[in-house]
Amino acid sequence: MKNILITGGAGFIGSHLVRLMVNKYPDYRIINLDLLTYAGNLANLKDVENKPNYVFVKEDVCNLEGVQAIFDEYKIDGVIHLAAESHVDRSIKDPFSFARTNVIGTLSLLQAAKTAWAGGGDYTDKLFYHVSTDEVYGSLELGGGFFTEQTKYAPHSPYSASKASSDHFVRAFHDTYGLPVKISNCSNNYGSYQFPEKLIPLFINNIIHNKPLPVYGKGENIRDWLFVEDHAQAIDLIFHKGKVGDTYNIGGFNEWRNIDLIKVLIKVTDRLLGRKEGASDKLITYVTDRAGHDMRYAIDSTKLHEELGWSPSLQFEEGIEKTVKWYLENQEWLDFVTSGAYMEYYEEHYGNR
Ligand SMILES: NC(=O)c1ccc[n+]([C@@H]2O[C@H](COP(=O)([O-])OP(=O)(O)OC[C@H]3O[C@@H](n4cnc5c(N)ncnc54)[C@H](O)[C@@H]3O)[C@@H](O)[C@H]2O)c1
């Protein structure tokens, strides 16, 4: 049996990855380490929580002793590290918590892995996989090129600076101590179970409730969108087949101006709600642009496609339709999160946050 530690498994992408790994690899034991911050929600994992190869442990990645104890108790062979503070707007208000979780948290996991694995004599069949973002590469010109694995890091927000720093630490542990690592940098994800502070679930929820849709600046910033289950598949593939020490970019060549994406969201949501076409257009509200707002992200994932044969499984139109339907059919989940009831529930069941 392989013991795989997935951090941040109660979050958006982490919960999709945990579900995939628990179902696909009954011989693996999947240990989900998550602090259950405001972004963590075990309701994302209801369908796998009772599987015999799944374990949840509430822990802070920054607590080196606690993380080391988990390595010892569960004989961890592989790590897939997703736990992070992940919202750019929050990083602008509170950069320190991003440095703490994303930098110190990654460092303590690396240190725990090194101590546990080097103590065993060698690193055979061990792997530390770090999940990162395309935002570390900075911003692209409109109509310019793409981020490749060779693009120099140029982060602009405290979030992307903290992720860039964590990537550097992962590479440093590979180069200095020989720790077997892999890194992937992915574009913006969308899909079910995303915390509704992020654009797509926030806007679907606001359209449902006829609330304003706040658009930064003129809505001209461009993001490259990938369906979250395609990201999880790519992580699984890289974890098993990628080259140790390598970096892989993950993206679907799917660029959208924010305002165009919002119009698609309005159209699909109104249709599925049985509203007249354009009924919710009036909700669009232009607001002051985000400080240091990157203009364009676009990922070149040719390496992942050519070396490992990965391609996204869904066209964007199909993915958006599926996503809007999911939020409409799971309004109980949305209400549980937007009302804050989930925080009280986890405080009661898992102690203080
Ligand atoms: N969402 C995206 O579009 C995107 C794109 C590329 C890369 N990423 C990266 O993927 C990872 C997951 O992103 P997400 O969108 O699922 O994030 P998320 O905010 O939905 O989930 C983060 C999870 O980490 C947990 N966590 C936070 N601090 C912790 C700590 N100190 N100790 C243990 N657990 C802690 C939270 O409880 C939560 O469950 C992040 O590393 C992010 O940088 C995200």
Short mmCIF file of C-alpha atoms and ligand atoms in Angstrom, two decimals:
data_model
loop_
_atom_site.label_atom_id
_atom_site.label_comp_id
_atom_site.label_asym_id
_atom_site.label_seq_id
_atom_site.Cartn_x
_atom_site.Cartn_y
_atom_site.Cartn_z
CA MET A 1 0.00 0.00 0.00
CA LYS A 2 1.13 3.50 -0.82
CA ASN A 3 0.40 6.21 1.70
CA ILE A 4 -0.23 9.51 -0.03
CA LEU A 5 -0.55 12.73 1.93
CA ILE A 6 -2.73 15.29 0.16
CA THR A 7 -2.69 18.70 1.84
CA GLY A 8 -5.60 21.11 1.39
CA GLY A 9 -7.88 18.23 0.47
CA ALA A 10 -10.95 19.95 1.92
CA GLY A 11 -10.55 22.88 -0.49
CA PHE A 12 -11.72 23.29 -4.05
CA ILE A 13 -9.06 21.54 -6.16
CA GLY A 14 -7.88 19.34 -3.28
CA SER A 15 -11.33 17.80 -2.82
CA HIS A 16 -11.50 16.87 -6.51
CA LEU A 17 -8.05 15.33 -6.31
CA VAL A 18 -8.87 13.39 -3.11
CA ARG A 19 -12.05 12.03 -4.74
CA LEU A 20 -10.15 10.97 -7.86
CA MET A 21 -7.33 9.27 -5.95
CA VAL A 22 -9.55 7.53 -3.37
CA ASN A 23 -11.79 6.08 -6.11
CA LYS A 24 -9.08 5.28 -8.66
CA TYR A 25 -6.50 3.75 -6.32
CA PRO A 26 -8.17 1.50 -3.73
CA ASP A 27 -4.68 0.19 -2.85
CA TYR A 28 -3.48 3.64 -1.80
CA ARG A 29 -4.30 5.16 1.54
CA ILE A 30 -5.13 8.84 0.99
CA ILE A 31 -4.44 11.00 4.03
CA ASN A 32 -6.12 14.39 3.72
CA LEU A 33 -4.32 16.97 5.88
CA ASP A 34 -6.30 20.19 6.15
CA LEU A 35 -6.63 22.94 8.76
CA LEU A 36 -10.26 23.63 7.76
CA THR A 37 -9.74 27.37 7.36
CA TYR A 38 -12.63 29.39 5.94
CA ALA A 39 -11.78 27.79 2.54
CA GLY A 40 -11.90 24.18 3.76
CA ASN A 41 -15.17 22.31 3.81
CA LEU A 42 -15.52 18.58 4.46
CA ALA A 43 -18.97 18.68 2.85
CA ASN A 44 -16.96 18.70 -0.41
CA LEU A 45 -15.99 15.10 0.35
CA LYS A 46 -19.23 13.56 1.62
CA ASP A 47 -19.15 10.85 -1.07
CA VAL A 48 -15.73 9.50 -0.07
CA GLU A 49 -15.54 10.19 3.68
CA ASN A 50 -16.45 6.62 4.61
CA LYS A 51 -14.17 4.84 2.14
CA PRO A 52 -11.69 2.50 3.86
CA ASN A 53 -8.68 4.06 2.06
CA TYR A 54 -9.46 7.64 3.16
CA VAL A 55 -8.32 9.38 6.34
CA PHE A 56 -8.84 12.99 7.38
CA VAL A 57 -6.42 14.72 9.75
CA LYS A 58 -6.94 18.27 10.93
CA GLU A 59 -3.53 19.92 11.09
CA ASP A 60 -1.75 23.13 10.20
CA VAL A 61 0.96 22.68 7.54
CA CYS A 62 3.00 25.29 9.43
CA ASN A 63 3.17 23.08 12.53
CA LEU A 64 6.36 21.14 11.82
CA GLU A 65 6.00 18.82 14.80
CA GLY A 66 2.41 17.97 13.92
CA VAL A 67 3.32 17.35 10.27
CA GLN A 68 6.27 15.18 11.29
CA ALA A 69 3.99 13.12 13.53
CA ILE A 70 1.70 12.50 10.53
CA PHE A 71 4.65 11.32 8.41
CA ASP A 72 5.62 8.90 11.18
CA GLU A 73 2.13 7.65 11.98
CA TYR A 74 1.02 7.06 8.39
CA LYS A 75 4.41 6.12 6.83
CA ILE A 76 3.92 8.68 4.08
CA ASP A 77 5.45 7.74 0.69
CA GLY A 78 4.23 10.65 -1.39
CA VAL A 79 2.99 14.18 -0.84
CA ILE A 80 0.73 16.23 -3.08
CA HIS A 81 0.76 19.69 -1.58
CA LEU A 82 -2.19 21.97 -2.29
CA ALA A 83 -2.88 23.62 1.09
CA ALA A 84 -2.56 27.35 0.65
CA GLU A 85 -4.16 30.72 1.07
CA SER A 86 -5.42 31.16 -2.47
CA HIS A 87 -7.40 34.36 -2.92
CA VAL A 88 -5.53 37.36 -4.41
CA ASP A 89 -7.88 39.96 -2.86
CA ARG A 90 -7.30 38.54 0.62
CA SER A 91 -3.52 38.60 0.00
CA ILE A 92 -3.69 42.33 -0.71
CA LYS A 93 -5.39 42.91 2.66
CA ASP A 94 -3.31 40.43 4.70
CA PRO A 95 -0.01 39.44 3.02
CA PHE A 96 1.43 37.97 6.23
CA SER A 97 -1.00 35.06 6.40
CA PHE A 98 -0.02 34.23 2.80
CA ALA A 99 3.69 34.23 3.67
CA ARG A 100 2.94 32.06 6.69
CA THR A 101 0.78 29.37 5.05
CA ASN A 102 2.26 29.33 1.57
CA VAL A 103 5.94 29.81 2.37
CA ILE A 104 6.45 28.56 5.95
CA GLY A 105 3.81 25.85 5.46
CA THR A 106 5.56 24.52 2.34
CA LEU A 107 8.93 24.71 4.06
CA SER A 108 7.73 22.74 7.07
CA LEU A 109 6.26 20.02 4.80
CA LEU A 110 9.53 19.83 2.84
CA GLN A 111 11.51 19.58 6.08
CA ALA A 112 9.21 16.85 7.44
CA ALA A 113 9.48 14.88 4.18
CA LYS A 114 13.27 15.20 4.14
CA THR A 115 13.58 14.13 7.78
CA ALA A 116 11.20 11.18 7.40
CA TRP A 117 12.60 9.94 4.08
CA ALA A 118 16.32 10.66 4.39
CA GLY A 119 16.23 8.93 7.79
CA GLY A 120 15.16 5.77 5.95
CA GLY A 121 18.42 5.73 3.98
CA ASP A 122 17.30 6.87 0.54
CA TYR A 123 14.51 8.49 -1.38
CA THR A 124 13.51 5.47 -3.50
CA ASP A 125 9.79 5.53 -4.36
CA LYS A 126 9.29 8.81 -2.51
CA LEU A 127 7.91 11.97 -4.09
CA PHE A 128 7.03 15.51 -3.08
CA TYR A 129 4.64 17.07 -5.61
CA HIS A 130 3.96 20.78 -5.24
CA VAL A 131 0.86 22.31 -6.85
CA SER A 132 1.41 25.87 -7.97
CA THR A 133 -0.11 28.54 -10.16
CA ASP A 134 0.59 30.34 -13.45
CA GLU A 135 0.42 33.63 -11.50
CA VAL A 136 4.08 33.20 -10.47
CA TYR A 137 5.03 34.12 -14.06
CA GLY A 138 3.52 37.62 -13.78
CA SER A 139 1.50 39.21 -16.55
CA LEU A 140 1.49 38.90 -20.35
CA GLU A 141 0.87 41.55 -23.01
CA LEU A 142 -2.48 41.47 -24.78
CA GLY A 143 -2.07 39.37 -27.92
CA GLY A 144 1.47 38.34 -26.81
CA GLY A 145 2.95 34.91 -26.15
CA PHE A 146 2.35 32.28 -23.51
CA PHE A 147 3.89 31.22 -20.20
CA THR A 148 6.18 28.24 -20.76
CA GLU A 149 8.15 26.27 -18.17
CA GLN A 150 11.13 28.51 -19.07
CA THR A 151 9.35 31.82 -18.40
CA LYS A 152 11.11 33.79 -15.66
CA TYR A 153 9.18 34.28 -12.43
CA ALA A 154 7.79 37.82 -12.01
CA PRO A 155 4.99 37.70 -9.41
CA HIS A 156 3.05 40.91 -8.72
CA SER A 157 0.54 40.15 -5.96
CA PRO A 158 1.37 39.02 -2.42
CA TYR A 159 -0.44 35.74 -3.32
CA SER A 160 1.70 35.04 -6.38
CA ALA A 161 4.86 36.21 -4.57
CA SER A 162 4.17 33.70 -1.79
CA LYS A 163 3.51 30.89 -4.29
CA ALA A 164 6.69 31.80 -6.24
CA SER A 165 8.65 31.68 -3.00
CA SER A 166 7.22 28.26 -2.15
CA ASP A 167 8.16 26.97 -5.63
CA HIS A 168 11.74 28.19 -5.08
CA PHE A 169 11.92 26.34 -1.75
CA VAL A 170 10.71 23.13 -3.40
CA ARG A 171 13.43 23.41 -6.09
CA ALA A 172 16.01 24.31 -3.44
CA PHE A 173 15.22 21.10 -1.52
CA HIS A 174 15.69 19.14 -4.74
CA ASP A 175 18.96 20.84 -5.65
CA THR A 176 20.42 20.97 -2.14
CA TYR A 177 19.22 17.75 -0.50
CA GLY A 178 18.25 15.65 -3.51
CA LEU A 179 14.59 15.50 -2.41
CA PRO A 180 12.57 14.02 -5.31
CA VAL A 181 10.15 16.78 -6.29
CA LYS A 182 7.77 17.73 -9.10
CA ILE A 183 5.98 21.04 -9.60
CA SER A 184 3.02 22.00 -11.76
CA ASN A 185 1.80 25.50 -12.53
CA CYS A 186 -1.84 25.65 -13.56
CA SER A 187 -4.15 28.31 -14.95
CA ASN A 188 -7.44 29.44 -13.33
CA ASN A 189 -9.71 26.54 -12.38
CA TYR A 190 -13.50 26.40 -12.38
CA GLY A 191 -16.04 23.73 -11.46
CA SER A 192 -18.05 22.38 -8.53
CA TYR A 193 -17.19 22.97 -4.85
CA GLN A 194 -15.32 26.25 -5.43
CA PHE A 195 -15.58 28.69 -2.54
CA PRO A 196 -18.01 31.42 -3.64
CA GLU A 197 -15.57 34.29 -3.18
CA LYS A 198 -14.00 33.34 -6.53
CA LEU A 199 -15.43 34.83 -9.72
CA ILE A 200 -17.44 31.96 -11.22
CA PRO A 201 -19.32 30.62 -8.15
CA LEU A 202 -19.69 34.15 -6.73
CA PHE A 203 -21.31 35.40 -9.92
CA ILE A 204 -23.57 32.35 -10.32
CA ASN A 205 -24.75 32.85 -6.73
CA ASN A 206 -25.28 36.59 -7.29
CA ILE A 207 -27.24 35.98 -10.50
CA ILE A 208 -29.48 33.50 -8.64
CA HIS A 209 -30.17 36.14 -5.94
CA ASN A 210 -30.31 39.17 -8.29
CA LYS A 211 -27.29 40.75 -6.61
CA PRO A 212 -24.74 43.05 -8.35
CA LEU A 213 -21.91 41.44 -10.34
CA PRO A 214 -18.82 43.52 -9.48
CA VAL A 215 -16.46 43.69 -12.48
CA TYR A 216 -12.93 45.02 -11.89
CA GLY A 217 -11.97 47.98 -14.15
CA LYS A 218 -13.41 47.54 -17.62
CA GLY A 219 -13.44 43.76 -17.39
CA GLU A 220 -10.70 43.52 -20.00
CA ASN A 221 -8.25 41.36 -18.03
CA ILE A 222 -7.74 37.95 -19.57
CA ARG A 223 -7.60 34.64 -17.74
CA ASP A 224 -7.02 31.11 -19.04
CA TRP A 225 -9.68 28.74 -17.62
CA LEU A 226 -9.45 25.01 -16.97
CA PHE A 227 -12.13 22.61 -15.69
CA VAL A 228 -11.06 21.49 -12.21
CA GLU A 229 -11.49 17.75 -12.92
CA ASP A 230 -9.05 18.12 -15.84
CA HIS A 231 -6.56 19.69 -13.43
CA ALA A 232 -6.98 16.76 -11.03
CA GLN A 233 -6.40 14.29 -13.91
CA ALA A 234 -3.24 16.18 -14.90
CA ILE A 235 -1.91 16.07 -11.32
CA ASP A 236 -2.54 12.31 -11.17
CA LEU A 237 -0.69 11.84 -14.47
CA ILE A 238 2.28 14.01 -13.50
CA PHE A 239 2.46 12.43 -10.03
CA HIS A 240 2.76 8.96 -11.60
CA LYS A 241 4.50 9.58 -14.93
CA GLY A 242 6.20 13.00 -14.79
CA LYS A 243 9.99 13.33 -14.51
CA VAL A 244 11.41 13.91 -11.06
CA GLY A 245 12.85 17.44 -10.75
CA ASP A 246 10.67 18.75 -13.60
CA THR A 247 8.02 21.43 -13.86
CA TYR A 248 4.85 21.06 -15.94
CA ASN A 249 2.50 23.83 -17.02
CA ILE A 250 -1.18 22.88 -17.03
CA GLY A 251 -3.73 24.82 -19.08
CA GLY A 252 -6.37 24.40 -21.71
CA PHE A 253 -5.47 27.18 -24.23
CA ASN A 254 -8.76 28.77 -23.19
CA GLU A 255 -8.42 32.54 -22.77
CA TRP A 256 -11.37 34.73 -21.87
CA ARG A 257 -11.72 38.44 -21.17
CA ASN A 258 -13.46 38.71 -17.78
CA ILE A 259 -16.39 40.63 -19.23
CA ASP A 260 -16.96 38.06 -22.00
CA LEU A 261 -16.83 35.22 -19.49
CA ILE A 262 -19.35 37.05 -17.28
CA LYS A 263 -21.70 37.45 -20.24
CA VAL A 264 -21.51 33.72 -20.93
CA LEU A 265 -22.22 33.01 -17.25
CA ILE A 266 -25.25 35.31 -17.30
CA LYS A 267 -26.57 33.73 -20.47
CA VAL A 268 -26.23 30.14 -19.25
CA THR A 269 -27.51 30.86 -15.72
CA ASP A 270 -30.52 32.87 -16.93
CA ARG A 271 -31.42 30.11 -19.40
CA LEU A 272 -31.16 27.37 -16.77
CA LEU A 273 -33.21 29.47 -14.34
CA GLY A 274 -35.89 29.90 -17.01
CA ARG A 275 -35.33 33.67 -17.16
CA LYS A 276 -35.56 35.78 -20.33
CA GLU A 277 -32.26 36.11 -22.26
CA GLY A 278 -30.37 39.16 -20.95
CA ALA A 279 -32.54 39.44 -17.81
CA SER A 280 -29.49 39.64 -15.54
CA ASP A 281 -27.33 41.92 -17.75
CA LYS A 282 -28.36 44.84 -15.55
CA LEU A 283 -26.54 43.28 -12.59
CA ILE A 284 -23.13 44.02 -14.14
CA THR A 285 -21.49 46.74 -12.00
CA TYR A 286 -18.06 48.14 -12.87
CA VAL A 287 -15.90 48.73 -9.77
CA THR A 288 -12.41 50.20 -9.14
CA ASP A 289 -9.76 47.90 -10.54
CA ARG A 290 -7.83 45.53 -8.26
CA ALA A 291 -4.44 46.99 -7.20
CA GLY A 292 -1.61 45.59 -9.36
CA HIS A 293 -4.13 43.66 -11.47
CA ASP A 294 -2.28 41.41 -13.96
CA MET A 295 -3.56 41.97 -17.49
CA ARG A 296 -3.28 38.54 -19.07
CA TYR A 297 -2.42 34.95 -18.13
CA ALA A 298 -2.05 32.26 -20.78
CA ILE A 299 -0.44 28.87 -20.29
CA ASP A 300 1.45 26.86 -22.88
CA SER A 301 0.92 23.23 -21.83
CA THR A 302 2.64 21.69 -24.88
CA LYS A 303 5.19 19.86 -22.70
CA LEU A 304 2.48 18.09 -20.70
CA HIS A 305 0.66 17.19 -23.91
CA GLU A 306 3.73 15.95 -25.80
CA GLU A 307 5.51 14.14 -22.94
CA LEU A 308 2.57 12.67 -21.06
CA GLY A 309 -0.29 12.81 -23.57
CA TRP A 310 -2.55 15.02 -21.43
CA SER A 311 -5.31 17.14 -22.98
CA PRO A 312 -8.33 18.71 -21.32
CA SER A 313 -11.39 16.46 -21.61
CA LEU A 314 -14.00 19.21 -21.82
CA GLN A 315 -14.66 22.13 -24.13
CA PHE A 316 -15.24 25.34 -22.16
CA GLU A 317 -18.93 25.68 -23.15
CA GLU A 318 -19.59 22.15 -21.88
CA GLY A 319 -17.65 22.77 -18.65
CA ILE A 320 -19.48 26.01 -17.90
CA GLU A 321 -22.88 24.42 -18.55
CA LYS A 322 -21.97 21.55 -16.19
CA THR A 323 -20.67 23.97 -13.55
CA VAL A 324 -23.69 26.31 -13.56
CA LYS A 325 -26.01 23.28 -13.39
CA TRP A 326 -24.06 21.94 -10.40
CA TYR A 327 -24.41 25.17 -8.40
CA LEU A 328 -28.11 25.41 -9.27
CA GLU A 329 -28.68 21.82 -8.20
CA ASN A 330 -26.60 22.24 -5.04
CA GLN A 331 -27.97 25.43 -3.57
CA GLU A 332 -27.97 23.76 -0.18
CA TRP A 333 -24.15 23.55 -0.43
CA LEU A 334 -23.98 27.19 -1.59
CA ASP A 335 -26.23 28.33 1.29
CA PHE A 336 -24.26 26.26 3.83
CA VAL A 337 -21.13 28.14 2.72
CA THR A 338 -22.46 31.64 2.02
CA SER A 339 -24.41 31.79 5.30
CA GLY A 340 -21.27 30.89 7.27
CA ALA A 341 -23.14 27.91 8.80
CA TYR A 342 -20.29 25.58 7.79
CA MET A 343 -17.85 27.55 9.97
CA GLU A 344 -20.02 27.05 13.04
CA TYR A 345 -20.47 23.37 12.17
CA TYR A 346 -16.70 22.74 11.94
CA GLU A 347 -15.96 24.80 15.03
CA GLU A 348 -18.34 22.57 16.93
CA HIS A 349 -17.02 19.30 15.43
CA TYR A 350 -13.31 20.00 14.94
CA GLY A 351 -12.44 22.65 17.53
CA ASN A 352 -11.23 26.16 17.06
CA ARG A 353 -10.05 27.37 13.68
N1 LIG B 1 -8.00 27.81 -7.77
C1 LIG B 1 -7.24 27.97 -8.83
O1 LIG B 1 -7.69 28.44 -9.88
C2 LIG B 1 -5.79 27.54 -8.79
C3 LIG B 1 -5.06 27.53 -9.98
C4 LIG B 1 -3.72 27.09 -9.95
C5 LIG B 1 -3.16 26.66 -8.77
N2 LIG B 1 -3.87 26.69 -7.62
C6 LIG B 1 -3.24 26.20 -6.38
O2 LIG B 1 -3.91 25.00 -6.03
C7 LIG B 1 -3.97 24.86 -4.61
C8 LIG B 1 -5.40 24.67 -4.16
O3 LIG B 1 -6.18 25.79 -4.59
P1 LIG B 1 -7.74 25.88 -4.26
O4 LIG B 1 -8.32 26.86 -5.19
O5 LIG B 1 -8.28 24.52 -4.15
O6 LIG B 1 -7.65 26.55 -2.80
P2 LIG B 1 -8.75 26.63 -1.66
O7 LIG B 1 -8.56 27.98 -1.05
O8 LIG B 1 -10.09 26.25 -2.18
O9 LIG B 1 -8.32 25.49 -0.63
C9 LIG B 1 -7.20 25.60 0.19
C10 LIG B 1 -7.28 24.52 1.25
O10 LIG B 1 -6.10 24.61 2.06
C11 LIG B 1 -6.48 24.52 3.43
N3 LIG B 1 -5.50 25.26 4.22
C12 LIG B 1 -5.28 26.60 4.24
N4 LIG B 1 -4.30 26.90 5.12
C13 LIG B 1 -3.89 25.72 5.67
C14 LIG B 1 -2.92 25.38 6.63
N5 LIG B 1 -2.17 26.32 7.23
N6 LIG B 1 -2.74 24.08 6.93
C15 LIG B 1 -3.49 23.10 6.34
N7 LIG B 1 -4.46 23.38 5.43
C16 LIG B 1 -4.64 24.68 5.10
C17 LIG B 1 -7.86 25.17 3.50
O11 LIG B 1 -8.58 24.76 4.65
C18 LIG B 1 -8.49 24.68 2.20
O12 LIG B 1 -9.11 23.43 2.38
C19 LIG B 1 -3.31 26.12 -4.04
O13 LIG B 1 -1.97 25.80 -3.71
C20 LIG B 1 -3.36 27.12 -5.18
O14 LIG B 1 -2.29 28.02 -5.10
C21 LIG B 1 -5.19 27.13 -7.60
#
